PDB file of C-alpha atoms in Angstrom:
ATOM      1  CA  ARG A  51      25.287  40.688 -24.188  1.00 42.00           C
ATOM      2  CA  GLY A  52      26.004  37.195 -22.797  1.00 43.00           C
ATOM      3  CA  GLY A  53      26.993  37.964 -18.890  1.00 43.00           C
ATOM      4  CA  SER A  54      26.973  40.713 -16.336  1.00 40.00           C
ATOM      5  CA  ARG A  55      30.159  42.901 -16.058  1.00 42.00           C
ATOM      6  CA  ARG A  56      32.072  43.511 -12.812  1.00 42.00           C
ATOM      7  CA  GLY A  57      30.255  46.425 -11.134  1.00 43.00           C
ATOM      8  CA  ASP A  58      26.987  45.934 -13.065  1.00 42.00           C
ATOM      9  CA  LYS A  59      24.186  46.804 -10.790  1.00 43.00           C
ATOM     10  CA  SER A  60      21.660  44.836 -12.940  1.00 39.00           C
ATOM     11  CA  PRO A  61      19.585  41.927 -11.281  1.00 41.00           C
ATOM     12  CA  ALA A  62      20.746  38.553 -11.567  1.00 42.00           C
ATOM     13  CA  ARG A  63      18.983  36.797 -14.341  1.00 42.00           C
ATOM     14  CA  SER A  64      16.280  33.951 -13.244  1.00 42.00           C
ATOM     15  CA  SER A  65      16.974  30.356 -14.982  1.00 43.00           C
ATOM     16  CA  SER A  66      16.462  30.143 -18.535  1.00 43.00           C
ATOM     17  CA  PRO A  67      12.849  29.254 -19.769  1.00 45.00           C
ATOM     18  CA  ALA A  68      13.798  25.981 -20.949  1.00 45.00           C
ATOM     19  CA  ARG A  69      15.184  25.019 -17.597  1.00 44.00           C
ATOM     20  CA  ARG A  70      12.024  26.082 -15.877  1.00 46.00           C
ATOM     21  CA  VAL A  71      10.202  23.954 -18.305  1.00 45.00           C
ATOM     22  CA  SER A  72      12.250  20.767 -17.520  1.00 48.00           C
ATOM     23  CA  ASN A  73      11.709  21.714 -13.767  1.00 49.00           C
ATOM     24  CA  ASP A  74       8.128  21.897 -14.081  1.00 53.00           C
ATOM     25  CA  ALA A  75       7.767  18.905 -16.316  1.00 47.00           C
ATOM     26  CA  HIS A  76       9.785  17.116 -13.742  1.00 44.00           C
ATOM     27  CA  LYS A  77       7.507  18.169 -10.973  1.00 47.00           C
ATOM     28  CA  ASN A  78       4.604  17.220 -13.052  1.00 47.00           C
ATOM     29  CA  TRP A  79       5.768  13.780 -13.530  1.00 41.00           C
ATOM     30  CA  LEU A  80       6.561  13.148  -9.824  1.00 43.00           C
ATOM     31  CA  ASN A  81       3.206  14.392  -8.801  1.00 46.00           C
ATOM     32  CA  SER A  82       1.365  11.902 -11.362  1.00 46.00           C
ATOM     33  CA  HIS A  83       3.637   8.999 -10.666  1.00 45.00           C
ATOM     34  CA  GLN A  84       1.905   5.851  -9.817  1.00 45.00           C
ATOM     35  CA  LEU A  85       3.623   5.546  -6.381  1.00 48.00           C
ATOM     36  CA  GLU A  86       3.125   9.258  -5.756  1.00 51.00           C
ATOM     37  CA  GLY A  87       0.963  10.196  -2.757  1.00 52.00           C
ATOM     38  CA  ASP A  88       0.416  10.006   0.963  1.00 55.00           C
ATOM     39  CA  GLY A  89      -1.244   7.307   2.719  1.00 60.00           C
ATOM     40  CA  LEU A  90      -1.977   3.994   1.315  1.00 69.00           C
ATOM     41  CA  LEU A  91      -0.712   3.257  -2.223  1.00 68.00           C
ATOM     42  CA  HIS A  92      -1.766   0.038  -3.302  1.00 69.00           C
ATOM     43  CA  LEU A  93       0.079   0.093  -6.616  1.00 73.00           C
ATOM     44  CA  LEU A  94       3.094  -0.584  -4.598  1.00 75.00           C
ATOM     45  CA  TYR A  95       2.262  -4.363  -4.828  1.00 76.00           C
ATOM     46  CA  HIS A  96       1.834  -4.345  -8.662  1.00 75.00           C
ATOM     47  CA  HIS A  97       5.387  -2.683  -8.926  1.00 70.00           C
ATOM     48  CA  LEU A  98       6.715  -5.735  -6.597  1.00 74.00           C
ATOM     49  CA  TRP A  99       4.994  -8.134  -8.643  1.00 76.00           C
ATOM     50  CA  LYS A 100       6.260  -7.034 -11.981  1.00 75.00           C
ATOM     51  CA  LYS A 101       9.091  -8.909 -13.259  1.00 69.00           C
ATOM     52  CA  ASN A 102      12.760  -7.348 -13.559  1.00 69.00           C
ATOM     53  CA  LYS A 103      15.067  -7.909 -16.643  1.00 69.00           C
ATOM     54  CA  GLN A 104      16.073 -11.374 -15.136  1.00 69.00           C
ATOM     55  CA  PHE A 105      12.317 -12.418 -15.018  1.00 69.00           C
ATOM     56  CA  GLN A 106      12.013 -12.285 -11.387  1.00 70.00           C
ATOM     57  CA  SER A 107       9.669 -10.348  -9.165  1.00 69.00           C
ATOM     58  CA  CYS A 108      11.029  -8.158  -6.333  1.00 70.00           C
ATOM     59  CA  PRO A 109      13.809 -10.684  -5.186  1.00 71.00           C
ATOM     60  CA  GLY A 110      13.659 -11.249  -1.172  1.00 73.00           C
ATOM     61  CA  ALA A 111      10.319  -9.432  -0.589  1.00 78.00           C
ATOM     62  CA  ARG A 112       7.778 -11.224   1.273  1.00 83.00           C
ATOM     63  CA  ILE A 113       4.145 -10.222   1.754  1.00 84.00           C
ATOM     64  CA  PRO A 114       0.769 -11.706   3.384  1.00 89.00           C
ATOM     65  CA  ASP A 115      -1.996 -12.430   0.670  1.00 91.00           C
ATOM     66  CA  THR A 116      -3.061  -9.100  -0.288  1.00 92.00           C
ATOM     67  CA  VAL A 117      -6.346  -8.340  -2.149  1.00 94.00           C
ATOM     68  CA  VAL A 118      -6.505  -4.754  -3.541  1.00 93.00           C
ATOM     69  CA  TYR A 119     -10.081  -3.317  -3.608  1.00 92.00           C
ATOM     70  CA  GLU A 120     -11.028  -0.501  -6.122  1.00 91.00           C
ATOM     71  CA  HIS A 121     -14.380   0.884  -6.655  1.00 90.00           C
ATOM     72  CA  ASN A 122     -15.989  -1.649  -4.108  1.00 89.00           C
ATOM     73  CA  PHE A 123     -14.505  -4.585  -5.834  1.00 91.00           C
ATOM     74  CA  PRO A 124     -11.503  -6.772  -5.810  1.00 92.00           C
ATOM     75  CA  ARG A 125      -9.248  -5.756  -8.326  1.00 92.00           C
ATOM     76  CA  ALA A 126      -5.772  -7.826  -7.639  1.00 92.00           C
ATOM     77  CA  TRP A 127      -4.696 -10.778  -5.258  1.00 92.00           C
ATOM     78  CA  TYR A 128      -0.984 -10.883  -4.781  1.00 90.00           C
ATOM     79  CA  ARG A 129       0.930 -13.545  -2.585  1.00 90.00           C
ATOM     80  CA  TYR A 130       4.293 -14.741  -1.712  1.00 89.00           C
ATOM     81  CA  GLU A 131       5.076 -18.193  -3.206  1.00 87.00           C
ATOM     82  CA  ALA A 132       7.585 -19.982  -1.119  1.00 86.00           C
ATOM     83  CA  LYS A 133       8.231 -22.560  -3.577  1.00 86.00           C
ATOM     84  CA  ASN A 134       9.494 -20.305  -6.422  1.00 80.00           C
ATOM     85  CA  GLN A 135      10.444 -17.452  -3.520  1.00 82.00           C
ATOM     86  CA  GLU A 136       8.783 -14.677  -5.471  1.00 84.00           C
ATOM     87  CA  ILE A 137       5.477 -12.561  -5.368  1.00 85.00           C
ATOM     88  CA  VAL A 138       2.680 -14.007  -7.557  1.00 85.00           C
ATOM     89  CA  LYS A 139      -0.766 -12.274  -8.775  1.00 89.00           C
ATOM     90  CA  LEU A 140      -3.579 -14.701  -8.839  1.00 87.00           C
ATOM     91  CA  SER A 141      -5.619 -14.884 -11.792  1.00 82.00           C
ATOM     92  CA  GLY A 142      -9.071 -13.196 -12.079  1.00 83.00           C
ATOM     93  CA  ARG A 143     -10.862 -16.417 -11.525  1.00 84.00           C
ATOM     94  CA  PHE A 144      -9.915 -16.188  -7.891  1.00 86.00           C
ATOM     95  CA  LEU A 145     -11.139 -12.743  -7.271  1.00 88.00           C
ATOM     96  CA  ASP A 146     -14.444 -13.713  -6.211  1.00 90.00           C
ATOM     97  CA  THR A 147     -15.773 -13.487  -2.528  1.00 91.00           C
ATOM     98  CA  SER A 148     -15.963 -17.205  -1.806  1.00 92.00           C
ATOM     99  CA  HIS A 149     -12.212 -17.769  -2.732  1.00 93.00           C
ATOM    100  CA  ILE A 150     -11.345 -14.817  -0.585  1.00 94.00           C
ATOM    101  CA  CYS A 151     -13.339 -15.824   2.211  1.00 94.00           C
ATOM    102  CA  ASN A 152     -12.214 -19.347   2.348  1.00 93.00           C
ATOM    103  CA  SER A 153      -8.438 -18.377   2.248  1.00 93.00           C
ATOM    104  CA  PHE A 154      -8.562 -15.547   4.510  1.00 93.00           C
ATOM    105  CA  SER A 155     -10.656 -17.301   7.113  1.00 93.00           C
ATOM    106  CA  GLN A 156      -7.930 -19.799   8.007  1.00 90.00           C
ATOM    107  CA  PRO A 157      -7.213 -19.334  11.692  1.00 87.00           C
ATOM    108  CA  VAL A 158      -4.008 -17.658  13.080  1.00 85.00           C
ATOM    109  CA  GLU A 159      -2.131 -19.017  15.902  1.00 83.00           C
ATOM    110  CA  GLY A 160      -2.461 -17.152  19.000  1.00 77.00           C
ATOM    111  CA  THR A 161      -5.377 -14.633  18.117  1.00 81.00           C
ATOM    112  CA  ASP A 162      -8.942 -14.638  16.691  1.00 88.00           C
ATOM    113  CA  VAL A 163      -8.022 -11.998  14.246  1.00 89.00           C
ATOM    114  CA  VAL A 164      -7.672 -13.591  10.674  1.00 94.00           C
ATOM    115  CA  ALA A 165      -7.349 -10.578   8.312  1.00 95.00           C
ATOM    116  CA  LYS A 166      -7.008  -6.484   8.256  1.00 93.00           C
ATOM    117  CA  PHE A 167      -8.294  -3.799   6.064  1.00 94.00           C
ATOM    118  CA  LEU A 168      -6.191  -0.895   5.204  1.00 91.00           C
ATOM    119  CA  PHE A 169      -7.946   2.410   3.795  1.00 91.00           C
ATOM    120  CA  SER A 170      -7.677   5.999   3.494  1.00 86.00           C
ATOM    121  CA  ALA A 171     -10.401   8.422   4.011  1.00 84.00           C
ATOM    122  CA  GLU A 172     -10.974  12.123   4.592  1.00 84.00           C
ATOM    123  CA  ASP A 173     -11.089  13.189   8.475  1.00 84.00           C
ATOM    124  CA  GLU A 174     -14.523  15.141   8.489  1.00 88.00           C
ATOM    125  CA  GLN A 175     -12.814  17.454  11.255  1.00 90.00           C
ATOM    126  CA  THR A 176      -9.319  18.300   9.893  1.00 87.00           C
ATOM    127  CA  GLY A 177     -10.094  17.670   5.985  1.00 85.00           C
ATOM    128  CA  ARG A 178      -6.800  15.487   5.909  1.00 83.00           C
ATOM    129  CA  TRP A 179      -6.488  12.174   4.384  1.00 80.00           C
ATOM    130  CA  VAL A 180      -5.972   9.460   7.523  1.00 83.00           C
ATOM    131  CA  THR A 181      -5.056   5.599   6.967  1.00 83.00           C
ATOM    132  CA  SER A 182      -6.955   3.543   8.911  1.00 86.00           C
ATOM    133  CA  VAL A 183      -6.795  -0.329   9.674  1.00 87.00           C
ATOM    134  CA  GLU A 184      -9.820  -2.236  10.401  1.00 92.00           C
ATOM    135  CA  TYR A 185      -9.317  -5.904  11.846  1.00 89.00           C
ATOM    136  CA  PHE A 186     -11.474  -8.908  11.444  1.00 94.00           C
ATOM    137  CA  THR A 187     -12.227 -12.109  13.003  1.00 94.00           C
ATOM    138  CA  LYS A 188     -13.724 -14.891  11.010  1.00 95.00           C
ATOM    139  CA  ASP A 189     -17.245 -13.752  11.372  1.00 96.00           C
ATOM    140  CA  ALA A 190     -16.538  -9.860  10.848  1.00 96.00           C
ATOM    141  CA  LEU A 191     -14.574 -10.907   7.497  1.00 96.00           C
ATOM    142  CA  PHE A 192     -17.872 -12.769   6.513  1.00 96.00           C
ATOM    143  CA  ILE A 193     -19.894  -9.774   7.090  1.00 95.00           C
ATOM    144  CA  PHE A 194     -17.079  -7.598   5.318  1.00 95.00           C
ATOM    145  CA  LEU A 195     -17.289  -9.627   2.131  1.00 94.00           C
ATOM    146  CA  ASN A 196     -20.690 -10.612   1.873  1.00 93.00           C
ATOM    147  CA  LEU A 197     -22.846  -8.299   3.470  1.00 92.00           C
ATOM    148  CA  ARG A 198     -21.218  -4.735   3.536  1.00 92.00           C
ATOM    149  CA  LYS A 199     -22.708  -2.581   0.749  1.00 90.00           C
ATOM    150  CA  GLU A 200     -19.678  -0.332   0.449  1.00 89.00           C
ATOM    151  CA  ARG A 201     -16.037  -0.844   0.730  1.00 90.00           C
ATOM    152  CA  PRO A 202     -13.636   2.087   0.288  1.00 90.00           C
ATOM    153  CA  ASP A 203     -10.473   1.532  -1.713  1.00 90.00           C
ATOM    154  CA  GLY A 204      -8.064  -0.140  -0.158  1.00 92.00           C
ATOM    155  CA  ILE A 205      -6.157  -3.493   0.558  1.00 93.00           C
ATOM    156  CA  LEU A 206      -7.258  -6.766   2.569  1.00 95.00           C
ATOM    157  CA  GLN A 207      -4.671  -8.672   4.110  1.00 93.00           C
ATOM    158  CA  ARG A 208      -4.345 -11.889   5.747  1.00 94.00           C
ATOM    159  CA  PHE A 209      -3.247 -11.320   9.468  1.00 90.00           C
ATOM    160  CA  VAL A 210       0.147 -12.749  10.215  1.00 86.00           C
ATOM    161  CA  SER A 211       0.942 -13.092  13.793  1.00 80.00           C
ATOM    162  CA  ALA A 212       3.352 -10.538  15.486  1.00 75.00           C
ATOM    163  CA  LYS A 213       6.481 -11.923  16.784  1.00 78.00           C
ATOM    164  CA  THR A 214       5.942  -9.794  19.743  1.00 79.00           C
ATOM    165  CA  LYS A 215       2.743  -9.165  21.815  1.00 80.00           C
ATOM    166  CA  HIS A 216       2.467  -5.878  19.965  1.00 81.00           C
ATOM    167  CA  ASN A 217       1.312  -5.788  16.269  1.00 77.00           C
ATOM    168  CA  SER A 218       3.382  -3.227  13.984  1.00 80.00           C
ATOM    169  CA  GLN A 219       3.534  -1.662  10.539  1.00 77.00           C
ATOM    170  CA  ILE A 220       6.095  -0.702   8.429  1.00 77.00           C
ATOM    171  CA  GLN A 221       5.714   2.627   6.868  1.00 75.00           C
ATOM    172  CA  ALA A 222       7.994   3.618   3.665  1.00 75.00           C
ATOM    173  CA  ILE A 223       8.247   7.231   2.543  1.00 74.00           C
ATOM    174  CA  TRP A 224       9.876   7.673  -0.647  1.00 71.00           C
ATOM    175  CA  SER A 225      11.136  10.303  -2.869  1.00 72.00           C
ATOM    176  CA  PRO A 226      13.817  10.323  -5.789  1.00 74.00           C
ATOM    177  CA  ARG A 227      16.236  11.955  -3.255  1.00 82.00           C
ATOM    178  CA  VAL A 228      15.473  10.364   0.067  1.00 82.00           C
ATOM    179  CA  THR A 229      13.643   7.019   1.562  1.00 82.00           C
ATOM    180  CA  MET A 230      12.834   6.643   5.058  1.00 83.00           C
ATOM    181  CA  VAL A 231      11.368   3.334   6.614  1.00 85.00           C
ATOM    182  CA  GLN A 232       9.786   3.493   9.998  1.00 85.00           C
ATOM    183  CA  ARG A 233       8.212   0.542  11.970  1.00 84.00           C
ATOM    184  CA  ARG A 234       5.261   1.710  13.928  1.00 82.00           C
ATOM    185  CA  SER A 235       4.105  -0.482  16.781  1.00 84.00           C
ATOM    186  CA  ASN A 236       0.784  -0.608  18.449  1.00 82.00           C
ATOM    187  CA  LYS A 237       0.582   0.432  22.157  1.00 85.00           C
ATOM    188  CA  HIS A 238      -2.030  -1.892  22.945  1.00 83.00           C
ATOM    189  CA  SER A 239      -1.359  -5.856  23.340  1.00 81.00           C
ATOM    190  CA  LEU A 240      -2.743  -8.055  20.750  1.00 73.00           C
ATOM    191  CA  ASP A 241      -4.640 -10.260  23.698  1.00 75.00           C
ATOM    192  CA  ASP A 242      -6.080  -6.822  25.128  1.00 77.00           C
ATOM    193  CA  LYS A 243      -9.683  -7.597  24.856  1.00 75.00           C
ATOM    194  CA  LEU A 244     -10.705  -4.131  26.171  1.00 78.00           C
ATOM    195  CA  VAL A 245      -9.568  -2.624  23.037  1.00 73.00           C
ATOM    196  CA  SER A 246     -11.948  -2.653  20.312  1.00 55.00           C
TER     197      SER A 246
END
């Protein structure tokens, strides 16, 4: 029969198999979504660049020049174009070491840092994935691009001076139900030469 009668001591029924399959499919979709995961999600830049129905990339979003590295090679270069006020993806002919080095080596006012590389790696002690940031001077960037044999998957960004003496990163945590955005500031001043 369809339902339980008053006074019936039988246990409550679980959700139907069709409903469980639907929930499982939803969970599998979430786990395999391109922007799902912890740490550094380089596909975010691709989604910011993609055009919407009005043929605009994410309106109002500004990013520094960003080169995505996969399998030790540059795979995509995104930048904000002020003229059209949109994010553009540079063609493959610009994805070589000389173009990247020339563009990213331009001096930044107030600091000798010209670029930063963000990557995620497994911590040997804890086994957890940790996102790290490596800062480059012009010389260190040249070594990274030309002499380093292996580069982990990550993103290389042109350094943009902070409005304060402390550099900061914006971290976004997203789920289908909740979005949380935090700004994390470095406790060390940008001009502190004792910190390496």
